[in-house]
Each structure stands twice: as C-alpha cells, then as structure tokens.
XYZ file of C-alpha atoms in Angstrom:
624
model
C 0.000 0.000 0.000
C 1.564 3.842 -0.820
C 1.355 6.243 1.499
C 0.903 9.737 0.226
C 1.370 13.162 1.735
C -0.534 15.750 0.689
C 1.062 18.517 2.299
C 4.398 17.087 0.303
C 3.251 17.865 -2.627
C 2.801 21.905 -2.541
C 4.703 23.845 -4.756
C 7.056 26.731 -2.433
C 4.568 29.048 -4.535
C 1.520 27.344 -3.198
C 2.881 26.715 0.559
C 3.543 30.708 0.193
C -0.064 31.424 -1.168
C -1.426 29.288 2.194
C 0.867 30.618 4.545
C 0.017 34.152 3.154
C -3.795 33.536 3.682
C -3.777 32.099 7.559
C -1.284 35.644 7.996
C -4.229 37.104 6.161
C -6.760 35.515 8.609
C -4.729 36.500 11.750
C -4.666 40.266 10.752
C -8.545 40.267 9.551
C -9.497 39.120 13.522
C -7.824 42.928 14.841
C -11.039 44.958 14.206
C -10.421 47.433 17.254
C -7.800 50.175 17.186
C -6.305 49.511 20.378
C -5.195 45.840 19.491
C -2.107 47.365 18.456
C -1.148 48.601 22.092
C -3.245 44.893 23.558
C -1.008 42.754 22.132
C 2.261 44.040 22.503
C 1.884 44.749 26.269
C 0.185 41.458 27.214
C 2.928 39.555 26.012
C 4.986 41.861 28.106
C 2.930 41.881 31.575
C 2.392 38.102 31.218
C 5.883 38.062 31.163
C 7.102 40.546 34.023
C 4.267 39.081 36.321
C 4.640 35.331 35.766
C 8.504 34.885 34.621
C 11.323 33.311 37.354
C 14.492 34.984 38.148
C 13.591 38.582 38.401
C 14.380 40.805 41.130
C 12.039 43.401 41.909
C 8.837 44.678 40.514
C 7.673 44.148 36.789
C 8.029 47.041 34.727
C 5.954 47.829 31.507
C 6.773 51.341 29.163
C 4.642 52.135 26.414
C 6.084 54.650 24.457
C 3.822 56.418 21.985
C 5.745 58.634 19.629
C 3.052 60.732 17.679
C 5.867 62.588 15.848
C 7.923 59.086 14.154
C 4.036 57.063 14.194
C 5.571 54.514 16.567
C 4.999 52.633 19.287
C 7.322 50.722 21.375
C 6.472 48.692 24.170
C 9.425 47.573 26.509
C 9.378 45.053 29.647
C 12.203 44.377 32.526
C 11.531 40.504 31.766
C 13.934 37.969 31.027
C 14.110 38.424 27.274
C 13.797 36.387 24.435
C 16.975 33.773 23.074
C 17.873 34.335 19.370
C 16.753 30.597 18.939
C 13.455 30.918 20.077
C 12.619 34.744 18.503
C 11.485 32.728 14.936
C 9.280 30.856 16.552
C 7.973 33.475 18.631
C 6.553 35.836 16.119
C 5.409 33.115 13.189
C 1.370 32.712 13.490
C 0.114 29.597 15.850
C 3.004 29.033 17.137
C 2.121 29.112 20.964
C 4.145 28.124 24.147
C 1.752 29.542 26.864
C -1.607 27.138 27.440
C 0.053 25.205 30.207
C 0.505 29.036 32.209
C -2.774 30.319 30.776
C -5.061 27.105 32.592
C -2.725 27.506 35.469
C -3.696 31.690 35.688
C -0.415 32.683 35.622
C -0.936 34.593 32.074
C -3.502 36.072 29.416
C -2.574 35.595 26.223
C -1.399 31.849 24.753
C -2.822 31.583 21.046
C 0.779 32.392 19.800
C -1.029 35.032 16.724
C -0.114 38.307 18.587
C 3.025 38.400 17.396
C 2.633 37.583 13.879
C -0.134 40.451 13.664
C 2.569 42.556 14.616
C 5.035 41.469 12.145
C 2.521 41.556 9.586
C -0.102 43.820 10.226
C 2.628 46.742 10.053
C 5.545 47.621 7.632
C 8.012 48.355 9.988
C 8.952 45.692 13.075
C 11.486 45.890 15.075
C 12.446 43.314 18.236
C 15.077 44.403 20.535
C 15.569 42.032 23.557
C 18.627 41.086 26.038
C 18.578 37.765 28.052
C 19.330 37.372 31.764
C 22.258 35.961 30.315
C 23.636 38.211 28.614
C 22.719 37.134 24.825
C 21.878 41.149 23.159
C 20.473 41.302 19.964
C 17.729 43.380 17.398
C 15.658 42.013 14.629
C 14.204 43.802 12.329
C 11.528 42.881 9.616
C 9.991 46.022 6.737
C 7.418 45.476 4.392
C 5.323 42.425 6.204
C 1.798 44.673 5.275
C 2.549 45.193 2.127
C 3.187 41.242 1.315
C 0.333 40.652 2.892
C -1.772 43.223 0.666
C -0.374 42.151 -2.552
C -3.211 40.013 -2.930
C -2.016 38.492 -6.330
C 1.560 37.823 -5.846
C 2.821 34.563 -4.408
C 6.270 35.747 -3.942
C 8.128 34.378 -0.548
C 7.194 36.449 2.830
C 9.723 39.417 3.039
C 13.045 38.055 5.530
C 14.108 39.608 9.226
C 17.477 40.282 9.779
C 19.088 39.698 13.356
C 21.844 41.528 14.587
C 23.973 41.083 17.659
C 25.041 43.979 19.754
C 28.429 44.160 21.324
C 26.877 47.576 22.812
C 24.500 50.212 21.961
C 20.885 49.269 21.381
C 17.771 51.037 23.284
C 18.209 48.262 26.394
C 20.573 48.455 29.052
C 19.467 45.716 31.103
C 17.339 42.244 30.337
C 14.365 42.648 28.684
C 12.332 43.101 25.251
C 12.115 46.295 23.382
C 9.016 45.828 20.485
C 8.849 48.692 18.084
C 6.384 48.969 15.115
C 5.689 51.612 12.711
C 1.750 52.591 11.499
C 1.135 53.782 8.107
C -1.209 53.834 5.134
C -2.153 50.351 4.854
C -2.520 49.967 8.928
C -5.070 49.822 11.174
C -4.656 52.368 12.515
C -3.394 54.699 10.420
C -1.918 57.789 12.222
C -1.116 57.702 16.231
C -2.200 61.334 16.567
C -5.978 60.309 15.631
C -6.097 56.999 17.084
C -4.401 58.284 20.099
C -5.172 62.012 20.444
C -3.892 63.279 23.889
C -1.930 61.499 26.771
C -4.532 61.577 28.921
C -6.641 59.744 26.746
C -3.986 57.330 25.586
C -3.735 56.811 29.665
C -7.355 55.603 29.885
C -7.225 53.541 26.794
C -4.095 51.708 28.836
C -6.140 50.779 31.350
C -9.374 50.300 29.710
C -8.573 48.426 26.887
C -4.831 46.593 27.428
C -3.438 44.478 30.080
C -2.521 46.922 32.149
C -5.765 47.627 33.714
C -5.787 44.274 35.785
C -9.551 43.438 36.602
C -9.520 41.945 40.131
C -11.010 39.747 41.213
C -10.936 37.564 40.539
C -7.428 37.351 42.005
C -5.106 36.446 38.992
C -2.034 34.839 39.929
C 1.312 36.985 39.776
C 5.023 36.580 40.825
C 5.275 40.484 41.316
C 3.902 43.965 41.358
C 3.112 45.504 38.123
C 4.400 49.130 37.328
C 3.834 50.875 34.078
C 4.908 54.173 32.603
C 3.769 55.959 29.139
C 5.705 58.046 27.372
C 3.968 60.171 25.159
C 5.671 62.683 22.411
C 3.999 64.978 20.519
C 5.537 68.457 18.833
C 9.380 66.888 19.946
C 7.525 67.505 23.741
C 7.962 64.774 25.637
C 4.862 63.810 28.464
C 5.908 61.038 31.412
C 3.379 59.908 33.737
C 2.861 56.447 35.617
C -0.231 54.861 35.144
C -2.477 53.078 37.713
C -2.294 49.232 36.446
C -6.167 48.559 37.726
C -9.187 48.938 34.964
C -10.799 52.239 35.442
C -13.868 51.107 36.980
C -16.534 54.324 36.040
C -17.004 55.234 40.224
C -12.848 55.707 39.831
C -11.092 58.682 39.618
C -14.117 61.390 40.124
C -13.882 64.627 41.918
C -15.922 66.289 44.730
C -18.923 67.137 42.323
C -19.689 63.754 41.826
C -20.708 61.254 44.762
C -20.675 57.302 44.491
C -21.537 54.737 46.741
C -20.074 51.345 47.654
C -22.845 49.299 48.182
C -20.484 46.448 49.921
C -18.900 48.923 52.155
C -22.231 50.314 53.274
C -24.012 47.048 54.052
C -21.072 45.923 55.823
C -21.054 48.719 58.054
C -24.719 49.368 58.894
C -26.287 46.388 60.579
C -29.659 48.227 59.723
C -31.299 48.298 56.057
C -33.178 51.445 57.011
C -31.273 53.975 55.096
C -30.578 57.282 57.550
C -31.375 60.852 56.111
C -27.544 61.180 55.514
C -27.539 58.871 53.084
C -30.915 59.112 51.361
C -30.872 60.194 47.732
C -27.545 61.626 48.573
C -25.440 60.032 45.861
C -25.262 60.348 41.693
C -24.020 56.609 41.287
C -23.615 53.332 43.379
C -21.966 50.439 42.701
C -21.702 46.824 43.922
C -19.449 43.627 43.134
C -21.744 40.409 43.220
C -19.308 37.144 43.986
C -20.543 33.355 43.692
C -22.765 33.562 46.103
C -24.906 36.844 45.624
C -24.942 35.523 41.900
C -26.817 32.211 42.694
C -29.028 34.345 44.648
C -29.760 37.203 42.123
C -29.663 34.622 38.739
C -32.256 31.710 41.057
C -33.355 29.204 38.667
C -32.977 30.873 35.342
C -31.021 28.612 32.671
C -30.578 28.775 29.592
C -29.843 27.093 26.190
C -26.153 25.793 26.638
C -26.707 25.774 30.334
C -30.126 24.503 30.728
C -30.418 23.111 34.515
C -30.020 25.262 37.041
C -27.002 23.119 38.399
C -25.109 23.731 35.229
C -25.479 27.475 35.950
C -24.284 27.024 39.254
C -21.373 24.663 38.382
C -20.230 27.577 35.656
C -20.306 29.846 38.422
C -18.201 27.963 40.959
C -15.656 26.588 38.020
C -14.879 30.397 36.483
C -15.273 32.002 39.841
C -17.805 34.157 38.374
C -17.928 38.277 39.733
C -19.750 40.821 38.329
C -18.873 44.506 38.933
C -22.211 46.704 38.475
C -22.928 50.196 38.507
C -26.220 52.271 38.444
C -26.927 56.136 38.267
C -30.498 58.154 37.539
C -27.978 60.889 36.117
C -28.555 61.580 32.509
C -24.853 63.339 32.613
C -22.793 60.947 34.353
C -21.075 59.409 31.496
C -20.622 62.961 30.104
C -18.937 64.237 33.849
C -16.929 60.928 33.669
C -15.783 61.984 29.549
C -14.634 65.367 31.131
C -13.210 63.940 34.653
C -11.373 60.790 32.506
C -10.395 63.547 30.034
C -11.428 61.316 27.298
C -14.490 63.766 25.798
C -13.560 62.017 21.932
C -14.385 58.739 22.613
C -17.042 57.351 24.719
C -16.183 53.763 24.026
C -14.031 54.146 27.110
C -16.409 55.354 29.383
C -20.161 54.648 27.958
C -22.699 52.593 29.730
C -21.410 48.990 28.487
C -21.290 45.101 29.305
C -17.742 43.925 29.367
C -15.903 41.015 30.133
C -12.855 40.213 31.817
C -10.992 36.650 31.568
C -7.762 35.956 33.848
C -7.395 39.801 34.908
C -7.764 41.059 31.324
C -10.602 43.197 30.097
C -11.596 42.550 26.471
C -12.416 45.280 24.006
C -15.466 43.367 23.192
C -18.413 45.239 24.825
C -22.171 46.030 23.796
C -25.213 47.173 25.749
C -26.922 45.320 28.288
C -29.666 43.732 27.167
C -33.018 43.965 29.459
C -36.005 43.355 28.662
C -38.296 46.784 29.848
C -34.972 48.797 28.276
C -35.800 52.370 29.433
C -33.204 54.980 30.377
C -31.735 52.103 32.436
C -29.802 50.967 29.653
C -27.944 53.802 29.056
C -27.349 54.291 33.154
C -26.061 50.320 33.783
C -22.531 49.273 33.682
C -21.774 45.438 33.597
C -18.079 44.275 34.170
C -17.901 39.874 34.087
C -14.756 38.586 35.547
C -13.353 35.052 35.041
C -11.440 33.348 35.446
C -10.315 30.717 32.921
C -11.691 31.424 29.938
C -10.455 32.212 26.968
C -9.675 36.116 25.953
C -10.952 37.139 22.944
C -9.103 40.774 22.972
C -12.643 41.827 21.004
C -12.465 38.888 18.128
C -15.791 37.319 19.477
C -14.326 34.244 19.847
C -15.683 33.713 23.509
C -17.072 29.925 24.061
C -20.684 29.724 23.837
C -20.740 29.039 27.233
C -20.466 32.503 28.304
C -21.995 34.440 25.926
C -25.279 32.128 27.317
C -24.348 33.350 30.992
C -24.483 36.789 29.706
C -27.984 36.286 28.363
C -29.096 34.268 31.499
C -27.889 36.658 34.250
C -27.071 40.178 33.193
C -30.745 41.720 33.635
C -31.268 40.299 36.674
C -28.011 41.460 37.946
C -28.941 44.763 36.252
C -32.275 44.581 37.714
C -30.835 43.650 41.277
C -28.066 46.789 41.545
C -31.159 49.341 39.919
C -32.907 48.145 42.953
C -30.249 48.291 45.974
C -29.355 51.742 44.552
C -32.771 53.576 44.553
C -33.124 54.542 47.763
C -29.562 56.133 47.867
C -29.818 57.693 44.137
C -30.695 61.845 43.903
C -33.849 61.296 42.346
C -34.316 62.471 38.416
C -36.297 66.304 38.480
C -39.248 65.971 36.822
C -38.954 68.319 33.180
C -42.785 70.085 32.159
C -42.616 69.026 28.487
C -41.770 72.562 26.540
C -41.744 72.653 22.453
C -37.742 72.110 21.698
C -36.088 76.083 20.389
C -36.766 76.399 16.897
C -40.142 74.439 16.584
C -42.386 74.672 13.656
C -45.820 74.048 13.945
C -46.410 70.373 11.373
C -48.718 72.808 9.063
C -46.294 75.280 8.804
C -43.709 72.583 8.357
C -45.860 71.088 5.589
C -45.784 74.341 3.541
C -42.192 74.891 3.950
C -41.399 71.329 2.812
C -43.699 71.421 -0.365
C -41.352 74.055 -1.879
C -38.622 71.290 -2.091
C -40.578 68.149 -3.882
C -38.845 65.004 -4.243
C -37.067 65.005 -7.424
C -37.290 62.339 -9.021
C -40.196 61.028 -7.708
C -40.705 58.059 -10.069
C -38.759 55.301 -11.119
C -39.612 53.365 -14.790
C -41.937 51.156 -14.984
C -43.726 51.887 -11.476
C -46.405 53.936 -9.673
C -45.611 57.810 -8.868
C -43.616 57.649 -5.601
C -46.427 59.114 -3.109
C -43.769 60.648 -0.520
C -43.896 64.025 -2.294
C -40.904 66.049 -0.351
C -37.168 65.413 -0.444
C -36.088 64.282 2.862
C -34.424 65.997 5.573
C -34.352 63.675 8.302
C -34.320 60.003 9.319
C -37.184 59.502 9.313
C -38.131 60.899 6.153
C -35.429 58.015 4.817
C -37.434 55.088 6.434
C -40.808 56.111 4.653
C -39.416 56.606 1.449
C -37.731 53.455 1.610
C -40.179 51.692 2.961
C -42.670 52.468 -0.211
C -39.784 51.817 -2.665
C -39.176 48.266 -1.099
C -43.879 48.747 -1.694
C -44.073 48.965 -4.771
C -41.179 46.930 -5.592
C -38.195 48.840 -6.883
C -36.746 47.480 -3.764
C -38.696 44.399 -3.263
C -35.276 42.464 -2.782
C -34.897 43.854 0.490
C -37.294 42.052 2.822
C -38.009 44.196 6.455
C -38.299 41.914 8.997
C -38.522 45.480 11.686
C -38.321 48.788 12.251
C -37.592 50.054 15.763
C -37.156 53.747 16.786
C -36.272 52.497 20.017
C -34.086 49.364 19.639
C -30.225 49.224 19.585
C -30.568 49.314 16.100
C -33.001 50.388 13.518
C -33.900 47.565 11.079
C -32.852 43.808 10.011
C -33.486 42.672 6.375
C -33.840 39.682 4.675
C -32.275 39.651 1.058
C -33.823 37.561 -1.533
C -31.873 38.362 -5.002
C -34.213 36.741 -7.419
C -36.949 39.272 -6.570
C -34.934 42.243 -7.539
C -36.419 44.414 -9.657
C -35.344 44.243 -13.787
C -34.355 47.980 -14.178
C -31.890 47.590 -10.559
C -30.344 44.172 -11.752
C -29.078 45.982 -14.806
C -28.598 49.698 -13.201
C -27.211 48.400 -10.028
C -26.546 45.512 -10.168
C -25.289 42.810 -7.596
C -24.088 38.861 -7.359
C -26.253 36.473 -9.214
C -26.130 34.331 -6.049
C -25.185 35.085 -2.083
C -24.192 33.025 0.390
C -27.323 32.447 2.309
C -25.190 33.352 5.586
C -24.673 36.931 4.082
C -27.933 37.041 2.800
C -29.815 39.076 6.078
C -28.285 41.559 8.267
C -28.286 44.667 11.008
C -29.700 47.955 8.661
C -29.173 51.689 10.355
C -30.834 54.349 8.418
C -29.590 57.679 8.661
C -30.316 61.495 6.832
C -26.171 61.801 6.055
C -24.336 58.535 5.789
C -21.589 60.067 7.499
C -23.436 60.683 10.256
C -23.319 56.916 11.445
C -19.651 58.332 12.606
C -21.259 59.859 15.505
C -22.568 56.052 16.869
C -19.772 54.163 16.493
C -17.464 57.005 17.889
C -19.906 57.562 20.690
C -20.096 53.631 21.806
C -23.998 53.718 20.571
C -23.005 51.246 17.770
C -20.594 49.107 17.008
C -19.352 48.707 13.110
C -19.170 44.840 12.779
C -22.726 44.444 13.710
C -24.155 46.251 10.969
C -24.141 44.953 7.119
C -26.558 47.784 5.568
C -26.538 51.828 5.915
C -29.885 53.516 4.077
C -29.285 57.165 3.763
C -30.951 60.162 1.808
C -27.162 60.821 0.601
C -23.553 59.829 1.604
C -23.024 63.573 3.032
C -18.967 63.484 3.354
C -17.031 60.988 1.030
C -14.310 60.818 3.759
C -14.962 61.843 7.430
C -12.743 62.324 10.676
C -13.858 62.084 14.588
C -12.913 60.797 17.532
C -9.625 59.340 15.943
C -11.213 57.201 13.338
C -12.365 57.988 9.844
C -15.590 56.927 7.857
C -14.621 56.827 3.941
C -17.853 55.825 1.078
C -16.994 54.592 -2.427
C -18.871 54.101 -5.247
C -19.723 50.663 -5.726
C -18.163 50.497 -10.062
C -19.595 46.808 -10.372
C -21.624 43.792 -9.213
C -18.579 42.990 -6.755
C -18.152 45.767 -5.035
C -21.967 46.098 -4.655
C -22.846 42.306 -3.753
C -26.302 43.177 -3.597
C -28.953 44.290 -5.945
C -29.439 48.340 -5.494
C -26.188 49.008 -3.500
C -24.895 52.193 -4.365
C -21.555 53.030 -1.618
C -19.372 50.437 0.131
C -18.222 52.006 3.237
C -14.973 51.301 5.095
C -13.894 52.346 8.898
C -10.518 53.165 9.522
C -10.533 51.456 13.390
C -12.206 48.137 11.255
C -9.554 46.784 9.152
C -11.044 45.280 5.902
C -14.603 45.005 7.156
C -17.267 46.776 4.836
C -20.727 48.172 5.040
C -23.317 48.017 1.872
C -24.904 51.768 1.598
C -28.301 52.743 -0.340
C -27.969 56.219 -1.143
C -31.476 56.486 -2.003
C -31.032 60.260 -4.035
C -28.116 58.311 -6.180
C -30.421 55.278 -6.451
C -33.109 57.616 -7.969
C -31.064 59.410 -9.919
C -29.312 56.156 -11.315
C -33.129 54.394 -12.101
C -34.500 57.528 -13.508
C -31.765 58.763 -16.079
C-alpha cells in the first residue's frame, strides 16, 4: 500500500499562497484600534508578572511617539533567546496554554506576534537575556506582502543583529517597536491616540494593564507601568495606575458614588438614615458566587439549561460581576470630562464587558433587558473570570459565556437598579416645553412642499407618493419603505423597524426578486451566500453621520451589514480618531447586492465593509 502526503506535494509558490492567507486571517481578527497597544503589552505583563528569576517589581513602558508614528512597548523581563525569537513571532506558534489554565498569564494563542510582524511595515524586536545574549531584529514590508493580494512571492526576511553595545536596552528585557502607516489599522497615532490623557485611559481600559480583580489572577510580582507620550518633539511622562478604570474611579468632589459592599457591611440596619438618602449620583456593587446564585435563582438557559449547570459555571470560572447604576442623565458625560477622554465614549459609555484571567476585552455592547428604558444607558456590567479564553474583542468567547451573559445580566442589572434607589438623587421631573426652533407640522408642511422630491418616479412603477425630499431620518425610512412597496426594492425584505431598539432595522435579502431595471442599473451577485444574505440595517439622513454612533459607543461597526441614507453627506470623514470613507460601488462585486450604491470602510475596522443605499443616487441612477 503507498502512502501519500498531501502537504508534500505543494509547490514553495503554493505553501507561500497558504501561509500568506492564515497571515491574512490572523490580521482580519484585529477589528479594534487599540489591538495594536493589547497585544504588545500582554505579552509583556504576562511576562514581568509570571517569569522566574527577576528581582524586583515588573516594569511595563509604552512609548507612543506621535511625531515618528511609533509605538514601542518595553518590559524588565527575562528576554527572548535568538533561537526561540522565529518561533515566537510566526502565526500559531504558541508556548503559553500550560501558564494560561494555570492563571499565571492572558494571552497563549501564539497570533499576537505575527499580527505585529505583519499587520505593520516596519517591526522591530530588541531584547537582552538574563544571560547576557543582546540582539535586534528587524523585519519592513510584512503589510505590504500581505496586501499584494495576487503575488505569491516568498514572505519578506528579518534580519538579526547582535550587539556588542549600543541598542535602546541596558538591562534584560524586550524592546518591540512597530511603525503605522497607510495600509494599517490604525493609520496615524495622533488620531487613534489624540492626547496622553486619553492614551492613559485607553491603557487601562482596553490593554493588560488595567488588571480586573477579582478575581485574584495569579502573579510573581507587582506591576508598574509608565507611558511616554511625544507629541511636537515635547515629551509627556506619567505612571499609570495598572487597575481597569472602573466608572465610580477617579471622580472629583462634584460627583458622589456609593459602595454598596462597604455600606451594608457597616450598617447592621437596612433602614437607610437621612444622611444617606438620595444623597449620591451613582452606586456600585461587586456580586461574587454567592450573591450571583441568589440574584440569577433558577434561570437557565440554552447551553446551560439546569439550574445546576449554571451554578457549576459559576463555581468553576469564579464568576464576579462589577455593576454600577446612576439616575444621572450626565454621568457618562462628567466621567468623559473627569477621565479627560471627551472624543471617545467607548471608554467610558454605559457597556457590558468582560474580563478573563485579569484582562478586560475590548469586546463590549449594551446590556440587554427586557423593559430597556433609560436604564440601559445608566447600567454598567463588568464579568470577571477566570479561565476562559480572551478574545481581545475577536468574538471568539465559548458559547458558554456568551449564554451566561444572556441568562444573568438583567437580573443582575435589575438587582443593583434596585439596591441603589433609595440612595440615588432622584431624576427632576422636566414640564414638556416645544424644543427652540419648533415649527408648527402645518407650517412645516408648507415649507417642505417648496422642495418636492425630485425624481419622484422610477420606470416602470407607480408615482412615488412621498412628495418632499427628505431631511431627516425619518423621512429616509418612509421613502424606503414604499420603494421596497411597490417593488423597486422588493429584494430587500423588512423583517422590523424600531425607533427604540439598539438598532433600527434587520433585512432579509432575496436576489431573485430584484427588480429588472436595478439588476441591470445596479446591479449585484447572481447568487449570495445564504449566511450573508440578512443583516443589522441603520438608516440615517447623512451617511456620514453613522460616525457619531460608532465614535460615541452607541453602535458598534461589525454588527451592521446595511446603511440607508438620503445621501452619503462626506465621502471621507474624521472624529474621535477614526475615519468613515464611502466609495462608489463600479460593479456587481463591489456592490454584492442588488441596489447598492456606496461600500463604506472604517478606519478602526480593518477590511470590514458596510453596503450603503444612497437612495437620491439610487433615484437618480433608475431615472436617467
């Protein structure tokens, strides 16, 4: 009998074409701009905190040079042998699981590295051994192999070089350097990182930095950690606190927040006095094992369907859950000015997070409860874990806990709403006054006539009956809600619309009932993948104005598939650090779907794209 090898009998062209795509893959799963500070500095506080033969405390620098577009992240650990650095930074390649089940360390898929090397044109790996070994590698040009989608040329070659002397380290350690550019995500350190105080938060927030205890993670030392920041050849130093930035931290005098835990613990009596009734803007509560079992009772779920295998889950990841509740309407806008942070509320919004082995993840979304209200925009939710997986915002948690999430976070939301009211400063009730510049709806009416919708048919169909151009949202919705009537847009299938839900609409896409005159003016694939074939829709007056959401925290880019607007507004627009860019869509594969008019892109999203329906360029397109 002959064996055969498959593997054996790739060409070096077609084991570079595979190797290229699984780089590919590893850079596609960084959607989120700080992934390019995450990974760097959890390989470096896994190693200060868990590594043997190191005197003193661990010590992390992040060094963000604005001016060069650079960022170096350097550790006091015990460095890296010119052996093992290959192995180190190629994809899959990973030597920490044994550590990671043990919770001495984060990170063990062995990818980090590799998107470093190849998400960026300019690497650079500087380390020195407790032994003495010194030594820099250097690697340009691993983005740009990876973008030249066509060629199958062999991956661009690092060169090592051993240092007698000189070099950025003077004692043992690893120095990692990379340099952002065009192709990166993201592009320019001045937008994705405006200020140092911001960067600051976003160390703690969104990195390894900001430890999440508990539960207690497992550690051979303190953890100390500087950033350097340099902007304008100025040069800003400041140690930052290596705890996550818990939204009751770091206030001011004008803003009161209670510990729940501290209070019960200390009054004997549940009778609150006068001194503490409705005295406080926020209070806040961690809920262990126990209180958990409690607050959850005999809810399951559909992974964990008996209420013993929601118990078990508790006990075995040592579940916590850090919650938060105000009444204030401004309290995430005090904490944006108080953080210092007022460009990005990702950092500070009203979120559910989740923290495995000490490390937050820059997933996060809204809490999900049921009655919704103003109490989902006044809850914070922090899960922590221990032993399971970090997903560093790829969405790769196990199903396990996404169920948890589902079966306990409004009843813990529910729970801390409750325990706070009597302390909360209730909400002052507003008499309901017509908003500064309001126009009576008949005077409205007559104002809008003298701009008509224009066109306002499309070939081959009824009159369009929405007579005005549209100036707002909602003026979208209706007039795309009678072009999907009477069927120029009968593809797209509504299955909601929701002026109060997370998002506006989801459609179902059925390509065979496009209309004839969009299949040949606009038109898409012939077939889709019925996986791609429904999706998240936001509609919006300006497409650009979608910006404000996802720089805000109110939406989050990889949920959505479809954008509806009147018109693009900006082709390319800049806030909060990131940048929204629309493109015509030149042919069926750009557009993918019948009607498509824009592909957008997102600068903090990598390759990630959303389908846009400019309805005034659809019209104009059908009617000419």
């Amino acid at each position: 009998m002959q064996e055969i090898q498959p593997l054996s009998a790739l060409s070096e062209k077609e084991q570079n074409s595979w190797v290229k795509q699984r780089v590919t893959n590893v850079i596609k799963s960084y959607h989120n701009a700080a992934d390019v500070l995450a990974e760097p500095i959890q390989n470096s506080v896994d190693e200060v905190l868990a590594a043997d033969g190191i005197e003193g405390p661990g010590i992390v620098t992040v060094t963000l040079n604005v001016d060069q577009n650079k960022i170096s992240v350097l550790d006091n650990g015990r460095g890296i042998s010119s052996s093992d650095v290959a192995r180190y930074l190629a994809p899959d390649i990973g030597t920490k699981r044994k550590a990671f089940h043990e919770g001495w360390v984060r990170g063990h898929k062995g990818v980090g590295m590799t998107f470093l090397v190849y998400g960026f044109d300019f690497f650079e790996l500087e380390s020195k051994t407790l032994g003495g070994e010194h030594y820099r590698v250097r690697l340009e040009g691993g983005r740009s192999w990876v973008a030249d989608e066509t060629s199958v040329d062999a991956p661009p070659v690092g060169h090592l070089e051993h240092l007698q002397g000189g070099g950025m380290l003077q004692s043992h350690g690893t120095r990692v350097t990379i340099g952002l550019g065009p192709r990166t995500e993201p592009r320019e350190l001045k937008r994705a990182f405006p200020t140092v105080e911001f960067s600051a938060v976003s160390l703690q927030n969104q990195t390894a930095i900001g430890i999440v205890e508990p539960p207690q993670i497992r550690r051979k030392r303190d953890l100390i950690a500087y950033l350097e920041y340099i902007s304008n050849s100025k040069v800003q130093k400041l140690t930052v606190d290596t705890q996550f930035r818990h939204p009751h931290r770091q206030l001011d005098g004008t803003v009161k927040t209670l510990d729940l835990d501290a209070w019960f613990r200390s009054n004997r009596k549940t009778q609150v006095g006068p001194r503490d009734a409705k005295a406080y803007h926020a209070c806040y509560s961690t809920l262990g094992p126990a209180e958990l079992k409690a607050v959850i009772g005999e809810r399951t779920g559909q992974n964990l369907t008996t209420v013993q295998e929601v118990q078990d889950y508790i006990d075995r990841h040592n579940v916590h859950v850090y919650a938060m509740f105000t009444h204030s309407a401004s309290y995430r806008e005090r904490l944006s000015e108080l953080w210092k942070v007022p460009k990005n509320r990702v950092l500070h919004a009203p979120r559910l997070r989740v923290a495995t082995d000490g490390m937050i993840s820059s997933w996060s979304r809204e809490v999900t409860l049921t009655h919704r209200g103003f109490n989902v925009d006044r809850t914070w939710l922090t899960y922590q874990l221990k032993g399971i997986e970090p997903d560093m915002g790829r969405k790769d948690f196990p199903p396990d806990l996404h169920d948890f999430l589902q079966i306990s976070e409004e009843r813990v939301a529910n729970e801390i709403a409750a325990l706070s009211k009597p302390f909360l400063r209730p909400t002052p009730r507003r008499t309901p006054v017509p908003p500064e510049g309001y126009i009576p709806p008949a005077v409205k009416a007559h104002e809008r006539r003298a701009k008509p919708l224009v066109p306002a048919e499309v070939p081959g169909f009824s009159a369009i009956s929405f007579q005005t151009e549209p100036q707002c949202e909602q003026d979208v919705i209706a007039l795309f809600s009678e072009l999907v009537g009477i069927g120029v847009l009968r593809q797209f299938k509504p299955v909601f619309f929701s002026g109060f839900d997370f998002y506006d609409s989801f459609f179902d896409y059925v390509p065979s009932d496009a209309s004839q005159i969009v299949k040949e003016r606009l038109p898409g694939e012939g077939e889709i993948d019925p996986r791609d074939a429904s999706g998240v829709a936001e509609f919006k007056f300006h497409g650009d104005w979608l910006l404000d959401d996802l720089v805000s925290g109110v939406k989050r880019w990889e949920d959505m598939k479809f954008l509806v607007c009147w018109s693009v507004g900006k082709e390319i627009s800049q806030k909060g650090g990131d940048e929204i860019s629309f493109q015509i869509a030149d042919d069926s594969t750009d557009r993918q779907f019948h009607g498509v008019t824009h592909v957008a892109t997102l600068q903090s999203a990598g390759s990630r794209s959303i389908f846009v329906i400019s309805l005034s360029d659809l019209l104009a397109r059908l009617a000419d």
